[in-house]
Amino acid sequence: MQAFVNVFLGFFIFESVGAAPITDTIIYDSEFYDIPLGELPHPFAYDENKQSVETEIGTELSSVIQESYPSAPLIEEAEDEASTSKLIDGSSAQGSGVLGPQTQDGLPTCLLCACLGTTVYCDDRELDAVLPLPKKTTYFYSRYNRIRKISRNDFANLNYLKRIDLTANFISEIHKDAFRRLPQLQELVLRDNRIRQLPELPSTLTFIDVSKNRLGRKGIRNEAFKNLDELQHLYITDNNLDHIPLPLPESLQALHLQNNNIQEIHGDTFCKMRDFTYVRRALEDIRLDGNPINLSKTPYAYMCLPRLPVGNLI
């Protein structure tokens, strides 16, 4: 009987042990799963200084995993660099942002103005100064503002700028080199301001409008337009001029001088008195109406022109 009880208890214990769950879970790495220990990339030697093989395996696996996958900070740095490159709009790492360079108020230019492609519109914004412009600006409009002064560096390094329009501001002072260093400037519009002195002008200009200013007798230096070999349109109306600024470039097609104080024209104003074969075909549009001058008194002054000037003939 005792023997039977012992056999029964032994069988019961064996069944209980077999049914017990395994508490030590084995985790396999996908890269080394089902590979014998001797075939791992780096053979492991037992450390005599009581360092277990398990520690060695764990160290090697972690180094392999680190080589295969970059750490989180590196990934974040790469993402930051990628996002930064999308926001920067300039030739250097510290170039202008997407919304243009920062103004003195801490706001980007293209947030205060409208930037469409390479054209910047700052019309009627109550601005008292020229805002810093993106380096690739081609056309700039800042009409109907309160700008009083054009400084030397307002347009510095804008090598792509072709047109400046500052119509209807309060400009009374322009630095002599404000426009001279612009290599591609073609059109300059400064009408309806308070300008008393015309600055140095780049030879690339084809269109100039300084009408309705205060140039008077001394506002235009001698030979101011002599080297403008590409100039086609020159508008200097309503400036109280008492003379026609000479010499005028051969490329000139339109000259508007109406509503000034011009009282006489000389024989060599448009033509060459000693060269009767000289013909000035390009200059077809001359406006002298609104001046105290009788054009009929100097008919020889227009013999080389394709058309007579518009003005008083009585």
CSV table of C-alpha atoms in Angstrom, one decimal:
chain,number,residue,atom,x,y,z
A,1,MET,CA,0.0,0.0,0.0
A,2,GLN,CA,2.8,2.4,0.9
A,3,ALA,CA,4.6,1.6,-2.3
A,4,PHE,CA,1.4,2.4,-4.3
A,5,VAL,CA,1.1,5.8,-2.5
A,6,ASN,CA,4.8,6.6,-3.3
A,7,VAL,CA,4.3,5.8,-7.0
A,8,PHE,CA,1.2,7.9,-7.2
A,9,LEU,CA,2.8,10.9,-5.5
A,10,GLY,CA,5.9,10.6,-7.8
A,11,PHE,CA,3.7,10.5,-10.9
A,12,PHE,CA,1.7,13.6,-9.6
A,13,ILE,CA,4.9,15.6,-9.0
A,14,PHE,CA,6.3,14.7,-12.4
A,15,GLU,CA,3.1,15.9,-14.1
A,16,SER,CA,3.1,19.1,-12.1
A,17,VAL,CA,6.7,19.9,-13.1
A,18,GLY,CA,6.0,19.2,-16.7
A,19,ALA,CA,3.0,21.5,-16.7
A,20,ALA,CA,4.8,24.4,-15.0
A,21,PRO,CA,5.3,27.5,-17.3
A,22,ILE,CA,8.8,28.5,-18.4
A,23,THR,CA,9.6,31.8,-16.7
A,24,ASP,CA,12.9,32.6,-18.6
A,25,THR,CA,11.9,33.9,-22.0
A,26,ILE,CA,14.5,33.6,-24.8
A,27,ILE,CA,14.7,36.6,-27.1
A,28,TYR,CA,16.3,36.1,-30.5
A,29,ASP,CA,17.7,38.9,-32.5
A,30,SER,CA,16.4,38.7,-36.1
A,31,GLU,CA,19.9,39.1,-37.6
A,32,PHE,CA,21.4,36.2,-35.7
A,33,TYR,CA,18.4,33.9,-35.3
A,34,ASP,CA,19.1,30.2,-35.9
A,35,ILE,CA,22.9,30.8,-36.3
A,36,PRO,CA,25.2,28.6,-34.3
A,37,LEU,CA,27.4,30.4,-31.9
A,38,GLY,CA,30.6,29.4,-33.7
A,39,GLU,CA,29.3,31.0,-36.9
A,40,LEU,CA,28.7,34.5,-35.5
A,41,PRO,CA,30.7,37.3,-37.2
A,42,HIS,CA,33.0,37.6,-34.3
A,43,PRO,CA,34.0,34.5,-32.4
A,44,PHE,CA,33.6,34.8,-28.6
A,45,ALA,CA,36.2,33.6,-26.1
A,46,TYR,CA,35.4,32.9,-22.5
A,47,ASP,CA,36.8,35.6,-20.3
A,48,GLU,CA,38.9,34.1,-17.5
A,49,ASN,CA,38.3,37.2,-15.4
A,50,LYS,CA,34.7,35.9,-14.7
A,51,GLN,CA,33.2,37.8,-17.6
A,52,SER,CA,30.4,35.7,-19.0
A,53,VAL,CA,29.8,34.8,-22.6
A,54,GLU,CA,26.4,36.4,-22.3
A,55,THR,CA,27.9,39.8,-21.6
A,56,GLU,CA,30.2,39.5,-24.5
A,57,ILE,CA,27.3,38.5,-26.8
A,58,GLY,CA,25.2,41.4,-25.6
A,59,THR,CA,28.0,43.9,-26.1
A,60,GLU,CA,28.8,42.7,-29.6
A,61,LEU,CA,25.1,42.7,-30.6
A,62,SER,CA,24.6,46.2,-29.4
A,63,SER,CA,27.6,47.5,-31.3
A,64,VAL,CA,26.3,45.8,-34.5
A,65,ILE,CA,22.9,47.3,-34.0
A,66,GLN,CA,24.4,50.8,-33.4
A,67,GLU,CA,26.4,50.5,-36.7
A,68,SER,CA,23.3,49.4,-38.6
A,69,TYR,CA,20.9,52.1,-37.2
A,70,PRO,CA,22.0,55.7,-36.4
A,71,SER,CA,21.1,57.0,-33.0
A,72,ALA,CA,18.1,59.3,-32.5
A,73,PRO,CA,20.0,62.6,-32.1
A,74,LEU,CA,21.8,62.1,-35.4
A,75,ILE,CA,18.4,61.6,-37.1
A,76,GLU,CA,17.0,64.7,-35.5
A,77,GLU,CA,20.1,66.7,-36.6
A,78,ALA,CA,19.6,65.5,-40.2
A,79,GLU,CA,16.0,66.5,-40.1
A,80,ASP,CA,16.9,70.0,-38.7
A,81,GLU,CA,19.4,70.5,-41.5
A,82,ALA,CA,16.9,69.4,-44.1
A,83,SER,CA,14.3,71.8,-42.8
A,84,THR,CA,16.8,74.6,-42.5
A,85,SER,CA,17.9,74.2,-46.2
A,86,LYS,CA,14.3,74.6,-47.3
A,87,LEU,CA,13.9,77.9,-45.3
A,88,ILE,CA,17.1,79.5,-46.4
A,89,ASP,CA,16.9,81.6,-49.6
A,90,GLY,CA,20.4,82.9,-50.2
A,91,SER,CA,23.9,82.1,-51.4
A,92,SER,CA,25.3,81.6,-47.9
A,93,ALA,CA,24.3,79.8,-44.8
A,94,GLN,CA,23.1,83.1,-43.3
A,95,GLY,CA,21.1,84.2,-46.4
A,96,SER,CA,17.7,85.7,-46.4
A,97,GLY,CA,14.7,83.7,-45.3
A,98,VAL,CA,11.8,82.7,-47.5
A,99,LEU,CA,10.0,85.9,-46.6
A,100,GLY,CA,13.1,88.1,-47.3
A,101,PRO,CA,15.6,89.8,-45.1
A,102,GLN,CA,14.6,91.2,-41.7
A,103,THR,CA,13.7,94.9,-41.4
A,104,GLN,CA,14.4,97.1,-38.4
A,105,ASP,CA,11.1,96.2,-36.9
A,106,GLY,CA,12.1,92.5,-36.9
A,107,LEU,CA,9.6,91.6,-39.6
A,108,PRO,CA,10.7,90.2,-43.0
A,109,THR,CA,10.3,92.4,-46.0
A,110,CYS,CA,8.0,90.1,-47.9
A,111,LEU,CA,5.6,90.0,-44.9
A,112,LEU,CA,5.2,93.8,-45.1
A,113,CYS,CA,5.3,94.0,-48.9
A,114,ALA,CA,4.1,91.7,-51.7
A,115,CYS,CA,6.9,89.6,-53.3
A,116,LEU,CA,6.0,87.9,-56.5
A,117,GLY,CA,8.9,86.1,-58.1
A,118,THR,CA,11.7,88.6,-58.2
A,119,THR,CA,9.3,91.6,-58.0
A,120,VAL,CA,8.7,93.4,-54.7
A,121,TYR,CA,5.6,95.7,-54.3
A,122,CYS,CA,5.7,98.0,-51.3
A,123,ASP,CA,3.2,100.5,-52.6
A,124,ASP,CA,1.1,102.6,-50.1
A,125,ARG,CA,2.5,101.0,-46.9
A,126,GLU,CA,3.3,104.3,-45.1
A,127,LEU,CA,7.0,103.4,-45.2
A,128,ASP,CA,9.6,106.1,-44.1
A,129,ALA,CA,12.6,104.2,-45.6
A,130,VAL,CA,13.5,101.7,-48.2
A,131,LEU,CA,13.2,98.2,-46.8
A,132,PRO,CA,16.0,95.7,-47.2
A,133,LEU,CA,15.4,93.7,-50.4
A,134,PRO,CA,16.1,90.1,-51.3
A,135,LYS,CA,19.4,89.9,-53.3
A,136,LYS,CA,17.7,88.6,-56.4
A,137,THR,CA,15.1,91.4,-56.6
A,138,THR,CA,14.6,92.5,-60.2
A,139,TYR,CA,11.8,95.1,-60.0
A,140,PHE,CA,11.1,97.2,-57.0
A,141,TYR,CA,8.0,99.4,-56.5
A,142,SER,CA,7.6,101.6,-53.4
A,143,ARG,CA,5.1,104.2,-54.5
A,144,TYR,CA,2.9,106.4,-52.3
A,145,ASN,CA,4.9,106.1,-49.1
A,146,ARG,CA,6.7,108.6,-46.8
A,147,ILE,CA,10.3,107.9,-47.8
A,148,ARG,CA,12.4,111.1,-47.3
A,149,LYS,CA,15.9,110.0,-48.0
A,150,ILE,CA,17.8,107.5,-50.2
A,151,SER,CA,21.0,106.3,-48.5
A,152,ARG,CA,24.1,105.0,-50.1
A,153,ASN,CA,23.5,101.4,-49.1
A,154,ASP,CA,19.7,101.2,-49.6
A,155,PHE,CA,20.3,99.3,-52.9
A,156,ALA,CA,23.8,97.9,-52.2
A,157,ASN,CA,24.7,94.5,-53.7
A,158,LEU,CA,21.4,94.3,-55.7
A,159,ASN,CA,23.1,93.2,-58.9
A,160,TYR,CA,19.9,91.9,-60.6
A,161,LEU,CA,17.8,95.1,-60.0
A,162,LYS,CA,16.4,96.5,-63.3
A,163,ARG,CA,13.7,98.9,-62.3
A,164,ILE,CA,13.2,101.2,-59.3
A,165,ASP,CA,9.9,103.1,-58.9
A,166,LEU,CA,9.7,105.5,-56.0
A,167,THR,CA,6.8,107.7,-57.3
A,168,ALA,CA,5.0,110.0,-54.9
A,169,ASN,CA,7.2,110.0,-51.8
A,170,PHE,CA,8.8,112.8,-49.8
A,171,ILE,CA,12.3,112.2,-51.1
A,172,SER,CA,14.5,115.4,-50.8
A,173,GLU,CA,17.9,113.8,-50.5
A,174,ILE,CA,19.6,111.1,-52.5
A,175,HIS,CA,23.2,110.0,-51.9
A,176,LYS,CA,25.3,110.5,-55.0
A,177,ASP,CA,26.2,106.8,-55.3
A,178,ALA,CA,22.8,105.4,-54.4
A,179,PHE,CA,22.1,104.1,-58.0
A,180,ARG,CA,25.5,104.3,-59.7
A,181,ARG,CA,26.7,100.9,-58.5
A,182,LEU,CA,23.7,99.0,-59.9
A,183,PRO,CA,25.1,97.1,-62.9
A,184,GLN,CA,21.8,96.2,-64.5
A,185,LEU,CA,19.5,99.1,-63.6
A,186,GLN,CA,17.5,100.1,-66.7
A,187,GLU,CA,14.5,102.1,-65.4
A,188,LEU,CA,14.5,104.8,-62.7
A,189,VAL,CA,11.3,106.5,-61.8
A,190,LEU,CA,11.5,109.3,-59.1
A,191,ARG,CA,8.5,111.5,-60.2
A,192,ASP,CA,6.4,113.5,-57.7
A,193,ASN,CA,9.0,114.0,-55.0
A,194,ARG,CA,11.1,116.9,-53.6
A,195,ILE,CA,14.4,116.1,-55.2
A,196,ARG,CA,16.8,119.1,-55.5
A,197,GLN,CA,19.9,117.4,-56.8
A,198,LEU,CA,20.0,114.5,-59.3
A,199,PRO,CA,22.6,111.8,-58.2
A,200,GLU,CA,25.1,110.0,-60.3
A,201,LEU,CA,23.4,107.7,-62.8
A,202,PRO,CA,24.6,104.3,-64.2
A,203,SER,CA,25.3,104.1,-67.9
A,204,THR,CA,22.8,101.2,-68.3
A,205,LEU,CA,19.7,103.3,-67.9
A,206,THR,CA,17.2,103.4,-70.8
A,207,PHE,CA,14.3,105.2,-69.0
A,208,ILE,CA,14.5,108.1,-66.5
A,209,ASP,CA,11.5,109.9,-65.1
A,210,VAL,CA,12.2,112.7,-62.5
A,211,SER,CA,9.2,114.8,-63.3
A,212,LYS,CA,7.5,117.0,-60.7
A,213,ASN,CA,10.5,117.6,-58.5
A,214,ARG,CA,12.5,120.7,-57.5
A,215,LEU,CA,15.7,120.4,-59.6
A,216,GLY,CA,15.6,124.1,-60.7
A,217,ARG,CA,18.7,125.7,-62.2
A,218,LYS,CA,21.4,123.7,-60.4
A,219,GLY,CA,19.8,120.3,-59.8
A,220,ILE,CA,21.3,118.6,-62.8
A,221,ARG,CA,25.1,118.7,-63.1
A,222,ASN,CA,26.8,119.4,-66.3
A,223,GLU,CA,26.9,116.5,-68.8
A,224,ALA,CA,24.8,114.4,-66.5
A,225,PHE,CA,23.4,112.4,-69.4
A,226,LYS,CA,26.4,112.4,-71.7
A,227,ASN,CA,27.6,108.8,-71.0
A,228,LEU,CA,24.2,107.2,-70.9
A,229,ASP,CA,24.6,105.6,-74.3
A,230,GLU,CA,21.4,103.4,-73.9
A,231,LEU,CA,19.0,106.1,-72.7
A,232,GLN,CA,15.9,106.3,-74.8
A,233,HIS,CA,13.3,108.1,-72.6
A,234,LEU,CA,14.0,111.2,-70.5
A,235,TYR,CA,11.2,112.9,-68.6
A,236,ILE,CA,12.0,116.1,-66.6
A,237,THR,CA,8.7,117.9,-66.6
A,238,ASP,CA,7.6,120.4,-63.9
A,239,ASN,CA,11.0,121.1,-62.4
A,240,ASN,CA,11.5,124.8,-63.0
A,241,LEU,CA,14.4,124.1,-65.3
A,242,ASP,CA,15.7,127.2,-67.2
A,243,HIS,CA,17.8,125.2,-69.8
A,244,ILE,CA,18.0,121.9,-71.6
A,245,PRO,CA,20.6,119.6,-70.0
A,246,LEU,CA,23.3,119.0,-72.6
A,247,PRO,CA,24.7,117.0,-74.3
A,248,LEU,CA,21.9,114.5,-75.0
A,249,PRO,CA,22.9,110.9,-75.9
A,250,GLU,CA,22.3,109.9,-79.5
A,251,SER,CA,20.2,107.0,-78.4
A,252,LEU,CA,17.5,109.3,-77.0
A,253,GLN,CA,14.0,108.9,-78.5
A,254,ALA,CA,11.7,110.9,-76.2
A,255,LEU,CA,12.5,114.1,-74.3
A,256,HIS,CA,9.7,115.6,-72.2
A,257,LEU,CA,10.5,119.1,-70.7
A,258,GLN,CA,7.0,120.7,-70.5
A,259,ASN,CA,6.0,123.1,-67.8
A,260,ASN,CA,9.5,124.4,-67.0
A,261,ASN,CA,11.1,127.8,-67.4
A,262,ILE,CA,13.1,127.2,-70.6
A,263,GLN,CA,13.4,130.4,-72.6
A,264,GLU,CA,15.7,129.7,-75.5
A,265,ILE,CA,17.2,126.9,-77.6
A,266,HIS,CA,20.6,127.1,-79.3
A,267,GLY,CA,21.5,125.8,-82.7
A,268,ASP,CA,23.5,122.9,-81.3
A,269,THR,CA,20.9,121.8,-78.7
A,270,PHE,CA,19.7,119.0,-81.0
A,271,CYS,CA,21.7,119.4,-84.2
A,272,LYS,CA,25.3,120.2,-85.3
A,273,MET,CA,25.7,123.6,-86.7
A,274,ARG,CA,28.8,122.8,-88.7
A,275,ASP,CA,27.5,119.5,-90.1
A,276,PHE,CA,24.5,120.1,-92.3
A,277,THR,CA,24.4,116.5,-93.3
A,278,TYR,CA,23.8,115.3,-89.8
A,279,VAL,CA,20.4,113.7,-89.1
A,280,ARG,CA,19.1,112.7,-85.7
A,281,ARG,CA,16.6,110.1,-86.6
A,282,ALA,CA,16.0,108.6,-83.2
A,283,LEU,CA,14.8,111.7,-81.4
A,284,GLU,CA,11.1,111.8,-82.6
A,285,ASP,CA,9.3,113.0,-79.4
A,286,ILE,CA,10.2,116.4,-78.0
A,287,ARG,CA,7.8,118.2,-75.6
A,288,LEU,CA,8.5,121.8,-74.8
A,289,ASP,CA,4.9,123.1,-74.3
A,290,GLY,CA,4.4,125.1,-71.1
A,291,ASN,CA,7.7,126.9,-71.4
A,292,PRO,CA,8.1,130.6,-72.1
A,293,ILE,CA,9.8,130.1,-75.4
A,294,ASN,CA,8.8,130.8,-79.0
A,295,LEU,CA,10.0,127.9,-81.1
A,296,SER,CA,9.5,129.8,-84.4
A,297,LYS,CA,12.4,132.1,-83.6
A,298,THR,CA,15.0,129.3,-83.9
A,299,PRO,CA,13.9,127.1,-86.9
A,300,TYR,CA,17.5,126.2,-87.7
A,301,ALA,CA,17.7,124.3,-84.3
A,302,TYR,CA,15.4,121.6,-85.6
A,303,MET,CA,16.7,121.0,-89.1
A,304,CYS,CA,18.2,117.6,-88.2
A,305,LEU,CA,15.1,116.2,-86.4
A,306,PRO,CA,12.5,114.0,-88.1
A,307,ARG,CA,9.7,116.0,-86.3
A,308,LEU,CA,9.3,119.5,-84.8
A,309,PRO,CA,9.1,119.8,-81.1
A,310,VAL,CA,5.7,120.4,-79.5
A,311,GLY,CA,5.5,123.9,-78.0
A,312,ASN,CA,4.6,127.5,-78.6
A,313,LEU,CA,5.1,128.6,-82.2
A,314,ILE,CA,3.8,132.2,-81.8
